[in-house]
Amino acid sequence: MNKYSYVATDINGRTIRGQELAEDSKDLQAKLKERKIYLTSYRELGGGVVDVKYKFKTKEVSFISRQLASMTSAGLSLVRALHILQEQQENKKAKAVLLDIYEEVQKGKSFSDVLASKPGVFPGMFVSMVAAGEASGTLDQMLNRLSDHYANANKTANKAKSAMVYPMVLLVLLLVVIVFLFAAILPSFAGLGDPSTYSALTKALLAFSDSLVNQWYVYIIAIVAIIVVIFVCLRTPSIRLKMDEMLLKIPKVGKLMATIYTGSFARNMSNLYGAGLQMVDCIEKSVSVVNNSYVQKRFEDVVNDIKLGESMSKAIEKTGIFEGMFTSIIFVGEESGTLDTILNKAADYYEEEADSAITKLVGLMEPLMIIIMGIAIGLFLAGMFPLLYGSMTNIT
């Protein structure tokens, strides 16, 4: 399979340029003819090696789902829809991946099999629901559900980012104030008064000020070292497991994080179970998107208990992660045979709760930074006043 750059004309005489994967020039000509465009000239670009390392963002997955759903619902074949989709793509890496998917589907492979052969490119839930849609003949419906899901996920992520703007501004302001006070203002008072009369606090602050001016690189190295240590810890499974467990046990913060995890799990579970997947598959895929290794570890026991015949509500209740009301809702759904409907309603409720939890979680950071800033200014004043007092005493 080779990659070709081509120039062609359609039935109206318009010039069309693009790229295509084909076995040879005859295969290229045949493929273009199927789309009612006729080859004028071409250039071989080399082997059809496609960069499949590109990972589609949540917003992109939502857009792709919506476009494919709209085109297939309108009567276009999936192959044609994929071709239009890759033609419209402006990002070169994304276009290469979509072109490769289009070529594979055009050869007769199922859409879900092609997606599954490119792990990491699309989310696991997207692949699973596409497979369920193909098996049940409701691919367009599944794509619509996926589009709504990822649009909501993107909306939630944007809310979190927007909410973080003010705390980040406060953090930057805090650092600027500390550096300005201790590196620019305090040194100008260092020569005032008798050093032997300075308090321990004043001496400590002057030493800190001096190091900030003359050994600033030490602080840079320390900050970089801390970032590296945190990165290594997050990459070490055993340490990450302990950190994630501790996160859930922090007062206030742990409860808010559990609410966010509940909203994410409930929505994914609702979509996958509604698509007709087996319970165990639904749970495994739903918990895999929860960004907490401790929760994922605990749900290994949930999966094992369900395989042994225990109900989902009882198995989840044992973990102690989600609140009792959520497990009660699942229990009602299991008993009434309306788990699909119950999960969907629970997902709506807990997504709203998750949005509120994100706002509260970010809100906790604001007073904390203001307190830290107040302490920094208080320390500065406590260290500076003895210097001023000493200088006034010398004058008199």
Coordinates of C-alpha atoms in Angstrom, one line a residue:
M1 CA 0.0 0.0 0.0
N2 CA 1.5 3.3 -1.1
K3 CA 0.5 6.9 -0.4
Y4 CA -0.3 9.1 -3.4
S5 CA -0.8 12.9 -3.8
Y6 CA -3.3 13.4 -6.7
V7 CA -5.0 16.1 -8.8
A8 CA -8.4 15.1 -10.2
T9 CA -11.6 16.7 -11.7
D10 CA -15.2 16.1 -10.8
I11 CA -18.2 15.8 -13.2
N12 CA -18.5 19.7 -13.1
G13 CA -14.9 20.2 -14.1
R14 CA -13.7 21.4 -10.7
T15 CA -10.2 20.6 -9.7
I16 CA -9.8 18.5 -6.6
R17 CA -6.5 17.8 -4.8
G18 CA -5.9 15.3 -2.1
Q19 CA -4.0 12.2 -0.8
E20 CA -5.0 8.6 -1.0
L21 CA -3.6 5.2 -0.1
A22 CA -3.6 2.7 -3.0
E23 CA -1.8 -0.4 -4.2
D24 CA -0.8 1.2 -7.4
S25 CA -1.9 3.9 -9.9
K26 CA -4.7 1.7 -11.3
D27 CA -6.1 1.1 -7.8
L28 CA -5.8 4.9 -7.2
Q29 CA -7.7 5.6 -10.4
A30 CA -10.4 3.1 -9.5
K31 CA -10.9 4.5 -6.0
L32 CA -11.3 8.0 -7.3
K33 CA -13.7 6.8 -10.0
E34 CA -15.9 5.3 -7.3
R35 CA -16.3 8.8 -5.9
K36 CA -17.1 10.2 -9.3
I37 CA -13.8 12.1 -9.6
Y38 CA -11.3 11.4 -12.4
L39 CA -7.5 11.3 -12.0
T40 CA -5.6 14.0 -13.8
S41 CA -2.1 13.6 -12.3
Y42 CA -0.6 11.9 -9.3
R43 CA 2.7 11.7 -7.4
E44 CA 3.8 8.8 -5.2
L45 CA 4.7 9.9 -1.7
G46 CA 6.1 6.5 -0.6
G47 CA 5.0 3.8 1.8
G48 CA 1.7 4.1 3.5
V49 CA 3.1 4.4 7.0
V50 CA 0.6 6.3 9.0
D51 CA 1.2 8.0 12.3
V52 CA -1.3 6.2 14.6
K53 CA 0.1 7.6 17.8
Y54 CA -2.2 10.6 17.6
K55 CA -4.7 10.7 20.5
F56 CA -8.0 12.4 19.7
K57 CA -9.0 14.9 22.3
T58 CA -12.5 14.8 23.9
K59 CA -13.7 17.7 21.8
E60 CA -12.5 16.0 18.6
V61 CA -14.1 12.7 19.5
S62 CA -17.4 14.5 20.1
F63 CA -17.2 16.3 16.8
I64 CA -16.3 13.1 14.9
S65 CA -19.2 11.2 16.5
R66 CA -21.6 13.9 15.6
Q67 CA -20.5 14.2 12.0
L68 CA -20.5 10.4 11.5
A69 CA -24.0 10.1 13.1
S70 CA -25.4 12.9 11.0
M71 CA -24.0 11.5 7.7
T72 CA -25.0 7.9 8.4
S73 CA -28.5 9.0 9.5
A74 CA -28.8 10.9 6.3
G75 CA -28.3 7.7 4.3
L76 CA -24.6 7.9 3.5
S77 CA -22.5 4.7 3.8
L78 CA -20.0 4.6 6.6
V79 CA -17.2 4.4 4.1
R80 CA -18.3 7.6 2.3
A81 CA -18.8 9.3 5.7
L82 CA -15.3 8.4 6.8
H83 CA -13.9 9.7 3.5
I84 CA -15.7 13.1 3.9
L85 CA -14.6 13.3 7.5
Q86 CA -10.9 12.7 6.7
E87 CA -11.1 15.2 3.8
Q88 CA -12.4 17.9 6.2
Q89 CA -9.7 17.3 8.8
E90 CA -7.0 20.0 8.9
N91 CA -4.7 18.5 11.5
K92 CA -2.1 16.5 9.5
K93 CA -1.7 13.7 12.1
A94 CA -5.4 13.4 12.7
K95 CA -6.0 13.4 9.0
A96 CA -3.4 10.6 8.5
V97 CA -5.1 8.4 11.1
L98 CA -8.6 9.0 9.7
L99 CA -7.4 8.3 6.2
D100 CA -5.9 5.0 7.4
I101 CA -9.2 4.1 9.1
Y102 CA -11.1 4.9 6.0
E103 CA -8.8 2.7 3.9
E104 CA -9.1 -0.2 6.3
V105 CA -12.9 0.0 6.4
Q106 CA -13.1 0.4 2.6
K107 CA -11.3 -3.0 2.4
G108 CA -14.2 -4.6 4.2
K109 CA -13.1 -4.6 7.9
S110 CA -15.6 -3.5 10.5
F111 CA -15.2 0.0 11.9
S112 CA -14.9 -1.3 15.5
D113 CA -12.1 -3.8 14.5
V114 CA -10.1 -1.0 12.8
L115 CA -10.5 1.2 15.9
A116 CA -9.5 -1.6 18.2
S117 CA -6.3 -2.2 16.1
K118 CA -5.3 1.4 17.0
P119 CA -5.2 1.4 20.8
G120 CA -5.0 4.8 22.4
V121 CA -6.2 6.7 19.4
F122 CA -9.8 6.7 20.5
P123 CA -11.2 6.2 24.0
G124 CA -12.0 2.6 25.0
M125 CA -15.7 3.5 25.5
F126 CA -15.9 4.9 22.0
V127 CA -14.6 1.6 20.5
S128 CA -16.9 -0.5 22.7
M129 CA -20.0 1.4 21.8
V130 CA -19.2 1.5 18.1
A131 CA -18.9 -2.3 18.3
A132 CA -22.2 -2.6 20.0
G133 CA -23.8 -0.3 17.5
E134 CA -22.5 -2.3 14.6
A135 CA -23.7 -5.6 16.2
S136 CA -27.2 -4.2 16.8
G137 CA -27.5 -2.2 13.6
T138 CA -27.9 1.1 15.6
L139 CA -24.5 2.7 14.9
D140 CA -26.0 6.1 14.2
Q141 CA -27.8 6.1 17.5
M142 CA -24.7 5.0 19.4
L143 CA -22.7 7.7 17.7
N144 CA -25.3 10.3 18.8
R145 CA -25.0 9.1 22.3
L146 CA -21.2 9.2 22.2
S147 CA -21.3 12.7 20.8
D148 CA -23.5 13.9 23.7
H149 CA -21.4 12.1 26.2
Y150 CA -18.1 13.6 25.0
A151 CA -19.6 17.0 24.5
N152 CA -20.7 16.9 28.2
A153 CA -17.3 15.6 29.2
N154 CA -15.6 18.5 27.3
K155 CA -18.0 21.0 28.9
T156 CA -17.1 19.7 32.4
A157 CA -13.4 19.9 31.6
N158 CA -13.7 23.5 30.4
K159 CA -15.6 24.4 33.5
A160 CA -12.8 23.0 35.6
K161 CA -10.2 24.9 33.6
S162 CA -12.2 28.2 33.9
A163 CA -12.6 27.7 37.6
M164 CA -8.9 27.3 37.9
V165 CA -8.1 30.6 36.3
Y166 CA -8.6 32.7 39.5
P167 CA -6.6 30.4 41.8
M168 CA -3.8 30.4 39.3
V169 CA -3.8 34.2 39.1
L170 CA -3.7 34.3 42.9
L171 CA -0.8 31.8 42.9
V172 CA 1.2 33.9 40.5
L173 CA 0.4 37.0 42.4
L174 CA 1.5 35.3 45.7
L175 CA 4.9 34.4 44.2
V176 CA 5.4 37.8 42.7
V177 CA 4.6 39.5 46.1
I178 CA 6.9 37.2 48.0
V179 CA 9.8 37.7 45.6
F180 CA 9.2 41.5 45.5
L181 CA 9.0 41.9 49.2
F182 CA 12.0 39.8 50.2
A183 CA 14.2 40.3 47.2
A184 CA 13.6 44.0 46.5
I185 CA 12.2 45.8 49.6
L186 CA 13.7 44.0 52.6
P187 CA 17.3 44.2 51.5
S188 CA 17.1 48.0 51.4
F189 CA 16.4 48.0 55.2
A190 CA 19.2 45.5 56.0
G191 CA 21.8 48.2 56.9
L192 CA 19.5 49.9 59.4
G193 CA 19.9 49.4 63.1
D194 CA 22.4 47.2 65.0
P195 CA 22.5 43.6 63.8
S196 CA 23.3 42.4 67.3
T197 CA 19.8 43.7 68.4
Y198 CA 17.9 41.9 65.6
S199 CA 15.4 39.3 66.7
A200 CA 15.7 35.7 65.5
L201 CA 12.8 36.3 63.1
T202 CA 14.5 39.3 61.6
K203 CA 17.8 37.5 61.2
A204 CA 16.0 34.5 59.6
L205 CA 14.1 36.8 57.1
L206 CA 17.2 38.7 56.2
A207 CA 19.1 35.4 55.6
F208 CA 16.2 34.3 53.4
S209 CA 16.2 37.6 51.5
D210 CA 20.0 37.3 51.0
S211 CA 19.7 33.8 49.6
L212 CA 16.8 34.8 47.4
V213 CA 19.0 37.5 45.8
N214 CA 22.4 35.7 45.7
Q215 CA 21.5 32.0 45.5
W216 CA 18.3 32.3 43.4
Y217 CA 19.4 29.3 41.3
V218 CA 19.1 27.1 44.4
Y219 CA 15.4 27.8 44.5
I220 CA 15.0 27.1 40.8
I221 CA 16.9 23.7 41.2
A222 CA 14.7 22.9 44.3
I223 CA 11.5 23.6 42.4
V224 CA 12.6 21.5 39.4
A225 CA 13.6 18.7 41.8
I226 CA 10.2 18.7 43.5
I227 CA 8.4 18.6 40.1
V228 CA 10.6 15.6 39.0
V229 CA 10.0 13.8 42.3
I230 CA 6.2 14.3 42.0
F231 CA 6.4 13.1 38.4
V232 CA 8.3 10.0 39.4
C233 CA 6.0 9.2 42.3
L234 CA 2.9 9.5 40.0
R235 CA 4.7 7.1 37.5
T236 CA 5.5 4.6 40.3
P237 CA 2.3 2.3 40.7
S238 CA 2.8 1.5 44.4
I239 CA 3.4 5.2 45.4
R240 CA 0.6 6.4 43.1
L241 CA -1.8 3.9 44.7
K242 CA -1.0 5.2 48.2
M243 CA -1.3 8.9 47.0
D244 CA -4.7 8.2 45.4
E245 CA -5.9 6.4 48.6
M246 CA -4.8 9.3 50.7
L247 CA -6.6 11.8 48.4
L248 CA -9.9 10.1 49.2
K249 CA -9.3 10.4 52.9
I250 CA -8.5 14.1 53.1
P251 CA -11.3 15.9 54.9
K252 CA -13.7 17.8 52.6
V253 CA -11.4 17.1 49.5
G254 CA -11.9 13.3 49.7
K255 CA -15.7 13.6 49.6
L256 CA -15.7 16.0 46.7
M257 CA -13.3 13.8 44.7
A258 CA -15.6 10.8 45.4
T259 CA -18.5 12.8 44.0
I260 CA -16.6 13.6 40.9
Y261 CA -15.6 9.9 40.4
T262 CA -19.3 8.9 41.0
G263 CA -20.5 11.2 38.2
S264 CA -17.9 9.9 35.8
F265 CA -18.6 6.3 36.6
A266 CA -22.3 6.7 36.5
R267 CA -22.4 8.3 33.0
N268 CA -20.0 5.8 31.5
M269 CA -21.8 2.9 33.1
S270 CA -25.1 4.3 31.8
N271 CA -23.9 4.6 28.2
L272 CA -22.2 1.2 28.1
Y273 CA -25.0 -0.7 29.8
G274 CA -27.5 1.1 27.5
A275 CA -25.5 -0.1 24.5
G276 CA -26.0 -3.7 25.5
L277 CA -22.6 -4.6 26.8
Q278 CA -22.2 -7.3 29.5
M279 CA -22.2 -6.0 33.1
V280 CA -18.6 -7.0 33.8
D281 CA -17.4 -5.2 30.6
C282 CA -19.4 -2.1 31.5
I283 CA -17.8 -1.9 35.0
E284 CA -14.3 -2.5 33.8
K285 CA -14.5 0.1 31.0
S286 CA -16.3 2.6 33.2
V287 CA -13.9 2.5 36.1
S288 CA -10.9 2.6 33.7
V289 CA -11.7 6.3 32.9
V290 CA -11.7 7.2 36.6
N291 CA -8.4 8.9 37.2
N292 CA -7.6 7.2 40.5
S293 CA -5.6 4.0 40.7
Y294 CA -7.0 3.1 44.2
V295 CA -10.5 3.2 42.9
Q296 CA -9.5 1.0 40.0
K297 CA -7.8 -1.4 42.3
R298 CA -10.8 -1.7 44.6
F299 CA -13.1 -2.4 41.6
E300 CA -11.0 -5.5 40.7
D301 CA -12.7 -7.0 43.7
V302 CA -16.1 -5.7 42.5
V303 CA -15.6 -7.5 39.1
N304 CA -14.6 -10.7 40.9
D305 CA -17.6 -10.6 43.2
I306 CA -20.0 -10.1 40.3
K307 CA -18.4 -13.0 38.4
L308 CA -19.1 -15.1 41.5
G309 CA -22.8 -14.1 41.4
E310 CA -23.0 -11.2 43.7
S311 CA -25.2 -8.2 42.8
M312 CA -23.6 -5.1 41.5
S313 CA -25.0 -2.9 44.3
K314 CA -23.6 -5.2 47.0
A315 CA -20.2 -5.5 45.3
I316 CA -19.9 -1.7 44.9
E317 CA -21.1 -1.1 48.5
K318 CA -18.2 -3.2 49.9
T319 CA -15.6 -0.8 48.4
G320 CA -16.9 2.1 50.6
I321 CA -15.9 4.6 47.9
F322 CA -19.3 5.7 46.6
E323 CA -22.0 7.1 48.9
G324 CA -24.8 4.9 50.1
M325 CA -27.5 6.6 48.0
F326 CA -25.7 5.6 44.7
T327 CA -25.6 1.9 45.7
S328 CA -29.2 2.1 46.8
I329 CA -30.2 3.5 43.3
I330 CA -28.3 0.7 41.6
F331 CA -30.1 -1.8 44.0
V332 CA -33.5 -0.4 43.0
G333 CA -32.6 -0.7 39.3
E334 CA -31.5 -4.3 39.7
E335 CA -34.6 -5.3 41.6
S336 CA -37.0 -3.5 39.2
G337 CA -35.3 -4.6 36.0
T338 CA -34.8 -0.9 35.0
L339 CA -31.1 -0.6 35.6
D340 CA -30.6 1.1 32.3
T341 CA -33.1 3.9 33.1
I342 CA -32.0 4.2 36.7
L343 CA -28.3 4.5 35.7
N344 CA -29.2 7.2 33.2
K345 CA -31.1 9.3 35.7
A346 CA -28.4 8.7 38.3
A347 CA -25.8 9.9 35.8
D348 CA -27.7 13.1 35.2
Y349 CA -27.9 13.8 39.0
Y350 CA -24.3 13.0 39.8
E351 CA -22.9 14.9 36.8
E352 CA -24.6 18.0 38.3
E353 CA -23.2 17.1 41.7
A354 CA -19.7 16.6 40.1
D355 CA -19.9 20.1 38.6
S356 CA -20.7 21.5 42.0
A357 CA -17.9 19.5 43.6
I358 CA -15.4 20.9 41.1
T359 CA -16.5 24.4 41.9
K360 CA -16.2 23.8 45.7
L361 CA -12.9 22.0 45.3
V362 CA -11.4 25.0 43.4
G363 CA -13.1 27.3 45.9
L364 CA -11.1 25.7 48.7
M365 CA -7.9 26.9 47.1
E366 CA -8.7 30.6 47.0
P367 CA -8.9 31.3 50.8
L368 CA -5.8 29.0 51.3
M369 CA -3.7 31.2 48.9
I370 CA -5.1 34.4 50.5
I371 CA -4.1 33.1 54.0
I372 CA -0.6 32.2 52.7
M373 CA -0.2 35.7 51.2
G374 CA -1.3 37.3 54.5
I375 CA 1.2 35.2 56.4
A376 CA 4.0 36.2 54.0
I377 CA 3.1 39.9 54.3
G378 CA 2.8 39.5 58.1
L379 CA 6.2 37.9 58.4
F380 CA 7.7 40.7 56.2
L381 CA 6.2 43.4 58.4
A382 CA 7.3 41.6 61.6
G383 CA 10.9 41.4 60.3
M384 CA 10.9 45.0 58.9
F385 CA 9.5 46.9 61.9
P386 CA 12.5 46.1 64.2
L387 CA 14.8 47.5 61.5
L388 CA 12.8 50.7 61.2
Y389 CA 12.6 51.0 65.0
G390 CA 16.4 50.5 65.3
S391 CA 17.1 53.1 62.6
M392 CA 14.9 55.6 64.4
T393 CA 16.6 54.9 67.7
N394 CA 20.0 55.5 66.1
I395 CA 18.8 58.9 64.7
T396 CA 17.6 60.1 68.0

